[in-house]
PDB file of C-alpha atoms in Angstrom:
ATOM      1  CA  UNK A   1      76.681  98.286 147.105  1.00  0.00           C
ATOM      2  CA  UNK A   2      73.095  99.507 146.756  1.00  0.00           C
ATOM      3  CA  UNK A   3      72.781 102.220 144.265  1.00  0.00           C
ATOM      4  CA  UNK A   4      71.690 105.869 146.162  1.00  0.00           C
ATOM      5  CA  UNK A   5      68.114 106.127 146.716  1.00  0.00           C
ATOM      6  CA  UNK A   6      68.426 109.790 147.659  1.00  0.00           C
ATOM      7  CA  UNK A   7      66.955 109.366 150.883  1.00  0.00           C
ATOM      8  CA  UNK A   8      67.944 112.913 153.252  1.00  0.00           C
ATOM      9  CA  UNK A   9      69.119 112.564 156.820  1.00  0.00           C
ATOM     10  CA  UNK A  10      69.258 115.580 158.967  1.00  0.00           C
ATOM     11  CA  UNK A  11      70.613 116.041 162.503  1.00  0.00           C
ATOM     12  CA  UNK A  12      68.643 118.360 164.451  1.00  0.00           C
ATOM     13  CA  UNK A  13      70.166 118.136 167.677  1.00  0.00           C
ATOM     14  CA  UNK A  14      73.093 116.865 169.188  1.00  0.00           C
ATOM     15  CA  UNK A  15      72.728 117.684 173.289  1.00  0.00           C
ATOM     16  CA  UNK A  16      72.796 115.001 176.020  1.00  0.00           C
ATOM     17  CA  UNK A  17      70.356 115.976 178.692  1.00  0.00           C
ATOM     18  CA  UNK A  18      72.426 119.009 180.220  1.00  0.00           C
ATOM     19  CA  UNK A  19      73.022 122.353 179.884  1.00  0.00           C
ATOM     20  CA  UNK A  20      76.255 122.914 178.110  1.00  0.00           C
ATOM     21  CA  UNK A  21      76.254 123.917 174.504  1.00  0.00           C
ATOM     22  CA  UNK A  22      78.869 124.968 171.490  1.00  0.00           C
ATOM     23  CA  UNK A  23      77.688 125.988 168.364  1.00  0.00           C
ATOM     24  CA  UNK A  24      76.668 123.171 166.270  1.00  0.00           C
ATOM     25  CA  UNK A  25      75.260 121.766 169.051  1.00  0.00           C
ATOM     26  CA  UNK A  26      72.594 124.176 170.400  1.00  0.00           C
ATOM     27  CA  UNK A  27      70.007 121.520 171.142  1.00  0.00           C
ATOM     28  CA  UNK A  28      68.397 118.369 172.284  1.00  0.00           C
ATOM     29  CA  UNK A  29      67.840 115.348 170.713  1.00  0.00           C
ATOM     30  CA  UNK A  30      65.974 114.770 167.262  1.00  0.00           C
ATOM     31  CA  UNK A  31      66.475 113.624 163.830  1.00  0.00           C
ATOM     32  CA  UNK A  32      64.706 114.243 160.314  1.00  0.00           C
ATOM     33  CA  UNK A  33      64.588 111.261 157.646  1.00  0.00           C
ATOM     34  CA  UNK A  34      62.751 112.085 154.556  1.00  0.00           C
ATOM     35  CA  UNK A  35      60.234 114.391 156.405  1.00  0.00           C
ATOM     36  CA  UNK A  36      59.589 111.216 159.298  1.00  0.00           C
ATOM     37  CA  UNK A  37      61.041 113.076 163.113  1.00  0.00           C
ATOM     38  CA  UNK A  38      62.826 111.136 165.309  1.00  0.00           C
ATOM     39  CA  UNK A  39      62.721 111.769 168.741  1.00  0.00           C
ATOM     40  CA  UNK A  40      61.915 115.533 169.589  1.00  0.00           C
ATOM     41  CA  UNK A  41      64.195 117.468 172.159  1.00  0.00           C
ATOM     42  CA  UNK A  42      62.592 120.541 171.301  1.00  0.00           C
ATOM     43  CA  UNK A  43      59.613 122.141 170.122  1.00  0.00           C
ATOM     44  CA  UNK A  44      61.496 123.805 167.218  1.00  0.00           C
ATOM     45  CA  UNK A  45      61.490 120.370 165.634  1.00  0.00           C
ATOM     46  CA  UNK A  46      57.559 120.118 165.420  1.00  0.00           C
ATOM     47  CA  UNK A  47      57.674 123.145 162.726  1.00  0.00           C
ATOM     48  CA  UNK A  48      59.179 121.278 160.073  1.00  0.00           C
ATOM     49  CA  UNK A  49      55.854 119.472 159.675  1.00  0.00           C
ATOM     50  CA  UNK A  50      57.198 115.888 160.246  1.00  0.00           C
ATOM     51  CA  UNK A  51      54.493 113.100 158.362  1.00  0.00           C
ATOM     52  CA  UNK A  52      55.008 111.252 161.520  1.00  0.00           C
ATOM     53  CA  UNK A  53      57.255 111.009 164.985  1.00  0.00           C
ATOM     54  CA  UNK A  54      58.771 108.305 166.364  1.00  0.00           C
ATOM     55  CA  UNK A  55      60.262 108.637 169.687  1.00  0.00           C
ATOM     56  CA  UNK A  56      62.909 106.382 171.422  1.00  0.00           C
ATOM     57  CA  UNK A  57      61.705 106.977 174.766  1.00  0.00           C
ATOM     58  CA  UNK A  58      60.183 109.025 177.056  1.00  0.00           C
ATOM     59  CA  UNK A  59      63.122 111.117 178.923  1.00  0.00           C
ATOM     60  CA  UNK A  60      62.217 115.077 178.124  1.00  0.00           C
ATOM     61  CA  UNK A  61      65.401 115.155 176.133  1.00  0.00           C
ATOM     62  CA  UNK A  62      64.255 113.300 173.820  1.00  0.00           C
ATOM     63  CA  UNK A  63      60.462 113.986 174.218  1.00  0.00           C
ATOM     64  CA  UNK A  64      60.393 117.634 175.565  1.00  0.00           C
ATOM     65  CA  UNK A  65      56.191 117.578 176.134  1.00  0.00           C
ATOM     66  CA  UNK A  66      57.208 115.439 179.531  1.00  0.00           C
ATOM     67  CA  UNK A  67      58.334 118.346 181.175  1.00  0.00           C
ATOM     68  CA  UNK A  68      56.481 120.889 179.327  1.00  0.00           C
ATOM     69  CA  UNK A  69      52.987 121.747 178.315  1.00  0.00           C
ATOM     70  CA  UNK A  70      52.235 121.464 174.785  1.00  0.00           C
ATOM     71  CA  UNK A  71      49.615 120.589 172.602  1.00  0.00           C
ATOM     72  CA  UNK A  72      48.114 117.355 171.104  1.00  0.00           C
ATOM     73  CA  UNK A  73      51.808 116.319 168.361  1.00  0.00           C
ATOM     74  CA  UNK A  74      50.786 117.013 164.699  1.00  0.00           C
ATOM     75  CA  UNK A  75      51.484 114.466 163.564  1.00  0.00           C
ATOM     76  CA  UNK A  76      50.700 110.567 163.607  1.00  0.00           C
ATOM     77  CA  UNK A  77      53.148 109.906 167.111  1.00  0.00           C
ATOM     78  CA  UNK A  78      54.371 106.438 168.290  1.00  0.00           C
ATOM     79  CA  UNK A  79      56.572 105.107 171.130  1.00  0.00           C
ATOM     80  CA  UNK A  80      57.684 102.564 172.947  1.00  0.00           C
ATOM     81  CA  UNK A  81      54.999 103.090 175.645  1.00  0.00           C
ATOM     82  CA  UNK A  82      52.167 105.266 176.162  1.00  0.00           C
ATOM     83  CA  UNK A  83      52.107 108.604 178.122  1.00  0.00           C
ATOM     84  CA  UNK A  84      48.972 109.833 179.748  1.00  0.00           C
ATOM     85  CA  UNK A  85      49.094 113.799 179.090  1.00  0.00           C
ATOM     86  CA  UNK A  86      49.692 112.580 175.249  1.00  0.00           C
ATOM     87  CA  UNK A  87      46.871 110.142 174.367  1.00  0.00           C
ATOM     88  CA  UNK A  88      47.541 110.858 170.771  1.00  0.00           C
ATOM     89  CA  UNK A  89      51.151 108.554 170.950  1.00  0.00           C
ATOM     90  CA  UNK A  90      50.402 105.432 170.088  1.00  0.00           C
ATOM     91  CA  UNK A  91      52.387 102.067 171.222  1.00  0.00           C
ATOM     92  CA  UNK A  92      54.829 100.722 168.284  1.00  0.00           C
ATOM     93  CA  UNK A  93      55.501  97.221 168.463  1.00  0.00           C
ATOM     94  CA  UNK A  94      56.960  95.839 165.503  1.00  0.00           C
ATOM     95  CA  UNK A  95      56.505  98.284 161.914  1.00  0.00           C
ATOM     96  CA  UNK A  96      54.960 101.167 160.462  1.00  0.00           C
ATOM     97  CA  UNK A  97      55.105 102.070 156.773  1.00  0.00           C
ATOM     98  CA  UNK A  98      55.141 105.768 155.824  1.00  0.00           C
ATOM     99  CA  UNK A  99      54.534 106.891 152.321  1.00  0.00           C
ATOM    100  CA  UNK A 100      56.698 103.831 151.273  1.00  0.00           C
ATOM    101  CA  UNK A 101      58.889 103.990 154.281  1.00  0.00           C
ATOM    102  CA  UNK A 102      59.203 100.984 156.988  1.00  0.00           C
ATOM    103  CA  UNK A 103      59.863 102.153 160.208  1.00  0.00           C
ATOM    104  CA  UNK A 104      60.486  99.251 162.437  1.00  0.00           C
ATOM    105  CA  UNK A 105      61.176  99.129 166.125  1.00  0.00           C
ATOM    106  CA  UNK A 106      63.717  97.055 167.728  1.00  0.00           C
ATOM    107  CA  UNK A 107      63.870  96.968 171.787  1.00  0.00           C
ATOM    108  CA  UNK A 108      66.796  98.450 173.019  1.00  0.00           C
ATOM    109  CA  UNK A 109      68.553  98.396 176.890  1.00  0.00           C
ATOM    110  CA  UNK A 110      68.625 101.792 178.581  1.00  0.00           C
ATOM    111  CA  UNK A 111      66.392 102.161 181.556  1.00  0.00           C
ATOM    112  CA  UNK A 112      64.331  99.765 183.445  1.00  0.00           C
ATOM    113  CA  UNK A 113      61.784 102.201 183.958  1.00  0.00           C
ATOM    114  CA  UNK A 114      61.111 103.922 180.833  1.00  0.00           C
ATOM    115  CA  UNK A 115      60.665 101.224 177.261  1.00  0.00           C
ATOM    116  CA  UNK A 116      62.699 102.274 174.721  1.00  0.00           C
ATOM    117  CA  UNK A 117      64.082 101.173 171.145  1.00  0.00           C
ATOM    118  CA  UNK A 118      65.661 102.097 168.006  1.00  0.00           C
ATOM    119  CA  UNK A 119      64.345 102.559 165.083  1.00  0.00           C
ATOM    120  CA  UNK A 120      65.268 100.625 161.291  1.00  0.00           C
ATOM    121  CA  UNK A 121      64.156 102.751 158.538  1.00  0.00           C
ATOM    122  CA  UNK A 122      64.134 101.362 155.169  1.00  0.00           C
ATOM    123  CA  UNK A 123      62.808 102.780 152.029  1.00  0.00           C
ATOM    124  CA  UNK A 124      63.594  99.712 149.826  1.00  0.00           C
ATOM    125  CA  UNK A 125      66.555 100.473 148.955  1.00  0.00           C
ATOM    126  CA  UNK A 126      68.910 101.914 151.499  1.00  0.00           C
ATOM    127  CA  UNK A 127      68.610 101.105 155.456  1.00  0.00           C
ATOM    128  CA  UNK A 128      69.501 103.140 158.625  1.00  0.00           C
ATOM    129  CA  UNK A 129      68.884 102.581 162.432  1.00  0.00           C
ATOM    130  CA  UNK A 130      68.477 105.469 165.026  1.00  0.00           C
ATOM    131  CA  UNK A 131      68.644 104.972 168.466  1.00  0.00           C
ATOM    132  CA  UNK A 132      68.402 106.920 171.650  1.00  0.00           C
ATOM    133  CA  UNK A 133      70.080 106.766 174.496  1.00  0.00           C
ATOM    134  CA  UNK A 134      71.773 103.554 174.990  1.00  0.00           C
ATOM    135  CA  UNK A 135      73.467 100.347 176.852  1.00  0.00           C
ATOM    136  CA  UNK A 136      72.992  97.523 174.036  1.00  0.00           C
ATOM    137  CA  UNK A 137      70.592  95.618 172.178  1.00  0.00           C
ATOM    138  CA  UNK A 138      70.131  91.941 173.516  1.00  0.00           C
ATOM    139  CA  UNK A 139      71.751  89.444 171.005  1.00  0.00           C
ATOM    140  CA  UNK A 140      67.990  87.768 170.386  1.00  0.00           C
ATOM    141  CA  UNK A 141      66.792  91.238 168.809  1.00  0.00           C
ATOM    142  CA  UNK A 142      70.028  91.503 166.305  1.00  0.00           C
ATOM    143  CA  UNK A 143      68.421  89.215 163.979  1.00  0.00           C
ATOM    144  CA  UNK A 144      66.341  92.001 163.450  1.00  0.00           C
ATOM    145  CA  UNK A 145      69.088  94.149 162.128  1.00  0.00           C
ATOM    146  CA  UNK A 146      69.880  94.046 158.506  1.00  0.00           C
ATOM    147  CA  UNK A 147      73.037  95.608 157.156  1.00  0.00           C
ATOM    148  CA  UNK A 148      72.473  99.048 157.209  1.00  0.00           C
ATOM    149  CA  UNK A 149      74.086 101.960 155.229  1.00  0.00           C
ATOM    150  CA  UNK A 150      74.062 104.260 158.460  1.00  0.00           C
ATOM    151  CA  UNK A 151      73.870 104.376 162.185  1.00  0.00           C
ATOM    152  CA  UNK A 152      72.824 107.122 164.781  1.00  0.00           C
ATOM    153  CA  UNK A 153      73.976 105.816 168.164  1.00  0.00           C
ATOM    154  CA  UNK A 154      74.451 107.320 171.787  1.00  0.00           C
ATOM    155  CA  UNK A 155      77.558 109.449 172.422  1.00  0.00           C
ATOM    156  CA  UNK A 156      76.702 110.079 176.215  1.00  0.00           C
ATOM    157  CA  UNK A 157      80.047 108.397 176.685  1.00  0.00           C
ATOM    158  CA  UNK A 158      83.804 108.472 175.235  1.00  0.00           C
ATOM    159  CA  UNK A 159      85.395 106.227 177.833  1.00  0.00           C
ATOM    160  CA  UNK A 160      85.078 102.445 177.092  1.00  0.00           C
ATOM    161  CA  UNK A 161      82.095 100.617 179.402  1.00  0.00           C
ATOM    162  CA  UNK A 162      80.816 104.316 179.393  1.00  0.00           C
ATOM    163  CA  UNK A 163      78.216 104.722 182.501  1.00  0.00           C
ATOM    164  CA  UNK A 164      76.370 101.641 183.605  1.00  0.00           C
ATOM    165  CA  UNK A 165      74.574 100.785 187.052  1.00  0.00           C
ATOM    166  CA  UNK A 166      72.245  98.265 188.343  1.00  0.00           C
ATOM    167  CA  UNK A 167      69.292  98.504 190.295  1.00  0.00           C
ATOM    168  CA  UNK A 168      68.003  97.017 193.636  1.00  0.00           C
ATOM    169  CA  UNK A 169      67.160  94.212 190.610  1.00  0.00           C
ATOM    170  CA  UNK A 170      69.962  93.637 189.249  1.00  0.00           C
ATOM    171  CA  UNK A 171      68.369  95.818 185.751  1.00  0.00           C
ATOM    172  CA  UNK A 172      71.083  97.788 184.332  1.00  0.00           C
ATOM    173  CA  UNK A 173      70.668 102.012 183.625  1.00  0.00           C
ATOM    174  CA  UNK A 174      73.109 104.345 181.914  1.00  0.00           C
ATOM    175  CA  UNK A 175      74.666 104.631 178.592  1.00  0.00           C
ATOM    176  CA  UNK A 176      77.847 102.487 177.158  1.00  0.00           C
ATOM    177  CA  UNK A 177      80.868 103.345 175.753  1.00  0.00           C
ATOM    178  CA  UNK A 178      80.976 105.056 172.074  1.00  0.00           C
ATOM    179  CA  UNK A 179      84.245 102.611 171.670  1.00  0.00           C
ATOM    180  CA  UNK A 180      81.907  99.352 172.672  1.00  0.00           C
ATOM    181  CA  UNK A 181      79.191 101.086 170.587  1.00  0.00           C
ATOM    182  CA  UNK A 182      81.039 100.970 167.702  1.00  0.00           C
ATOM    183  CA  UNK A 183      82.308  97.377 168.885  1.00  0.00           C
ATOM    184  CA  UNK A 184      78.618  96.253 168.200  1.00  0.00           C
ATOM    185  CA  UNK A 185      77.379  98.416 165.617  1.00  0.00           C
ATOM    186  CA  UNK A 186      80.743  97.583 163.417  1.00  0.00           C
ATOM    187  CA  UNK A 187      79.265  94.069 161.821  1.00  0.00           C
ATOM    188  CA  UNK A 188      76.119  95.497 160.812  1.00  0.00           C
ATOM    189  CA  UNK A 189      77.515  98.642 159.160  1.00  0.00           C
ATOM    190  CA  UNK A 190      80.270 100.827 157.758  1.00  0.00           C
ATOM    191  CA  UNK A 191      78.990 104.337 158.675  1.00  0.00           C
ATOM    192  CA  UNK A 192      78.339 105.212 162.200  1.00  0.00           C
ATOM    193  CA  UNK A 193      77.594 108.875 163.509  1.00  0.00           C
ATOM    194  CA  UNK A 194      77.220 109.887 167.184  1.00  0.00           C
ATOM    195  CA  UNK A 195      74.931 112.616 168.773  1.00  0.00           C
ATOM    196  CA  UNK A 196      73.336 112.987 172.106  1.00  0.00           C
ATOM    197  CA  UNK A 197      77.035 114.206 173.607  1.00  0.00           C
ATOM    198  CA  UNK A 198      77.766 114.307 177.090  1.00  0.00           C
ATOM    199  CA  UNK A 199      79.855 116.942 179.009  1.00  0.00           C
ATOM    200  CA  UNK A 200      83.118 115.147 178.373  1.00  0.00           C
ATOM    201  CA  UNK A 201      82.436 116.599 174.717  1.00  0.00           C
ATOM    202  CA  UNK A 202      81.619 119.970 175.431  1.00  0.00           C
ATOM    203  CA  UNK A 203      85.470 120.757 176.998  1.00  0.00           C
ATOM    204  CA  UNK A 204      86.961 120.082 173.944  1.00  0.00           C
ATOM    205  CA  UNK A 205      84.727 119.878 171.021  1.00  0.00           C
ATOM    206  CA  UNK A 206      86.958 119.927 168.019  1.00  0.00           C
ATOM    207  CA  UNK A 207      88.969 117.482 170.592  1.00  0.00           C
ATOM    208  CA  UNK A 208      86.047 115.278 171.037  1.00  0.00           C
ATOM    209  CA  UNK A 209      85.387 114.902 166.964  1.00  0.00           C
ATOM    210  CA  UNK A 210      89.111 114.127 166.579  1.00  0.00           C
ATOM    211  CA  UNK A 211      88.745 111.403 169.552  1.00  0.00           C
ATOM    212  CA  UNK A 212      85.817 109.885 168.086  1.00  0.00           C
ATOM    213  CA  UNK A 213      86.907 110.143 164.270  1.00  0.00           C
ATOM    214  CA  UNK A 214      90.065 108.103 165.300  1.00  0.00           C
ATOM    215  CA  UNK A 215      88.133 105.130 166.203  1.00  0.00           C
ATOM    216  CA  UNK A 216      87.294 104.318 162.719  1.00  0.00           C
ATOM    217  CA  UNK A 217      88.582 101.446 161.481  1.00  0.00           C
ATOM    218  CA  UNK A 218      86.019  98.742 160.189  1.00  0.00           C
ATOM    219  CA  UNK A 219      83.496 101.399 159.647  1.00  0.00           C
ATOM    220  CA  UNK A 220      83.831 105.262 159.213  1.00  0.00           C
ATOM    221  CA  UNK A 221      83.101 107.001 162.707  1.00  0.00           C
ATOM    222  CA  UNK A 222      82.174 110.648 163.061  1.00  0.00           C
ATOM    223  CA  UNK A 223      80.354 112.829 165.127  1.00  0.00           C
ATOM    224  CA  UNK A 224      77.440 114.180 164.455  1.00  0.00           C
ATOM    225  CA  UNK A 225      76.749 118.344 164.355  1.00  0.00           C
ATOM    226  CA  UNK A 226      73.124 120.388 164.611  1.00  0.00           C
ATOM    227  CA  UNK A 227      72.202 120.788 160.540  1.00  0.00           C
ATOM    228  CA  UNK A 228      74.866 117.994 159.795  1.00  0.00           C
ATOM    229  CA  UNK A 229      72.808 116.239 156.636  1.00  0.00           C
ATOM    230  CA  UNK A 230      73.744 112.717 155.422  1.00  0.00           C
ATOM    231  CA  UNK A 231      72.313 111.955 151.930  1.00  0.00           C
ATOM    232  CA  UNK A 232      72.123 107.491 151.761  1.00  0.00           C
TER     233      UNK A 232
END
């Protein structure tokens, strides 16, 4: 076991893309490690002064500048691909180091016509990977997964095989099931937290955190709440 390295994970937001809330989970998409913002469902986020943003993809629930005006980010902005209004995000390939911090991007399957991936962050000592929304990550990008002491994964989805269509191409859209989330995330950790709930959540919240606690077995499974802080 790696000895704590006091690095500070907080959950901003919690929402899937819809309208429904409960408290504790009031907004959109985002999450703050050690002052570095990932993914930002709403403006609120930008005043904690982030030393950089990282966003998993381009959907306005997890970047909410593509459906409303704002301002040039303020802060050093990267992304899986670049968006026109925003000339400021830059296109993350591989890593970024961030006052000692590696932030490194690893292509993830969600929707054939927006890029997206998750993010490993790594500050030497302890590792964590955040993703967005979420089908899987293809078996020749695992390698880039080390064994992490936390992941943030998609909760869109309770029911196992979650939501997944093709395209005319045969591409496949949606989000998987937390259960086969947890199926794939299992080997590479023993912490995993879910946020971006859909509305099966919302009709039974303290439900839904019972539901998805219960699945814990090779690796402690809990759901995520707005403010929820994880120290690694």
């Amino acid at each position: 076991a790696r000895q704590s390295s006091g690095v500070r994970v907080e959950v901003l937001g919690t929402k899937g893309h819809i309208k429904l809330t409960a408290p504790g989970h009031m907004f959109y998409s985002g999450v703050l490690v050690d002052g570095i913002l990932f993914d930002v469902g709403h403006p609120s986020f930008l005043d904690r002064g982030p030393k950089a943003i990282f966003l998993t993809h381009l959907h306005a629930d997890h970047a909410f500048f593509t459906e409303q005006q704002a301002g040039p980010l303020p802060a050093p902005a990267y992304a899986p691909q670049p968006w026109a209004e925003h000339p400021e995000i830059k296109v993350l390939r591989e890593s970024k180091n961030v006052d000692g911090v590696t932030v490194t991007a690893v292509p993830t399957v969600h929707n054939p016509h927006y890029r997206s991936c998750g993010y490993i962050v790594d500050d030497g000592i302890s590792r964590m990977m955040y993703t967005g929304d979420l089908i899987t990550i293809k078996r020749r990008y695992r390698d880039r997964i080390p064994d992490l002491d936390l992941v943030i994964t998609d909760g869109a989805f309770i029911r196992r095989g979650g939501l997944v269509r093709r395209d005319e191409n045969g591409r496949s859209h949606g989000h998987n099931g937390i259960p086969d989330l947890v199926r794939m995330f299992s080997p590479f950790t023993r912490h995993i937290v879910f946020t971006h709930f859909g509305r099966w959540f919302f009709k039974d919240v303290d439900d839904a955190v019972r539901r998805i606690g219960a699945l814990s077995e090779g690796a402690k499974v809990e759901a995520a709440h707005d403010g929820m802080v994880i120290e690694l």
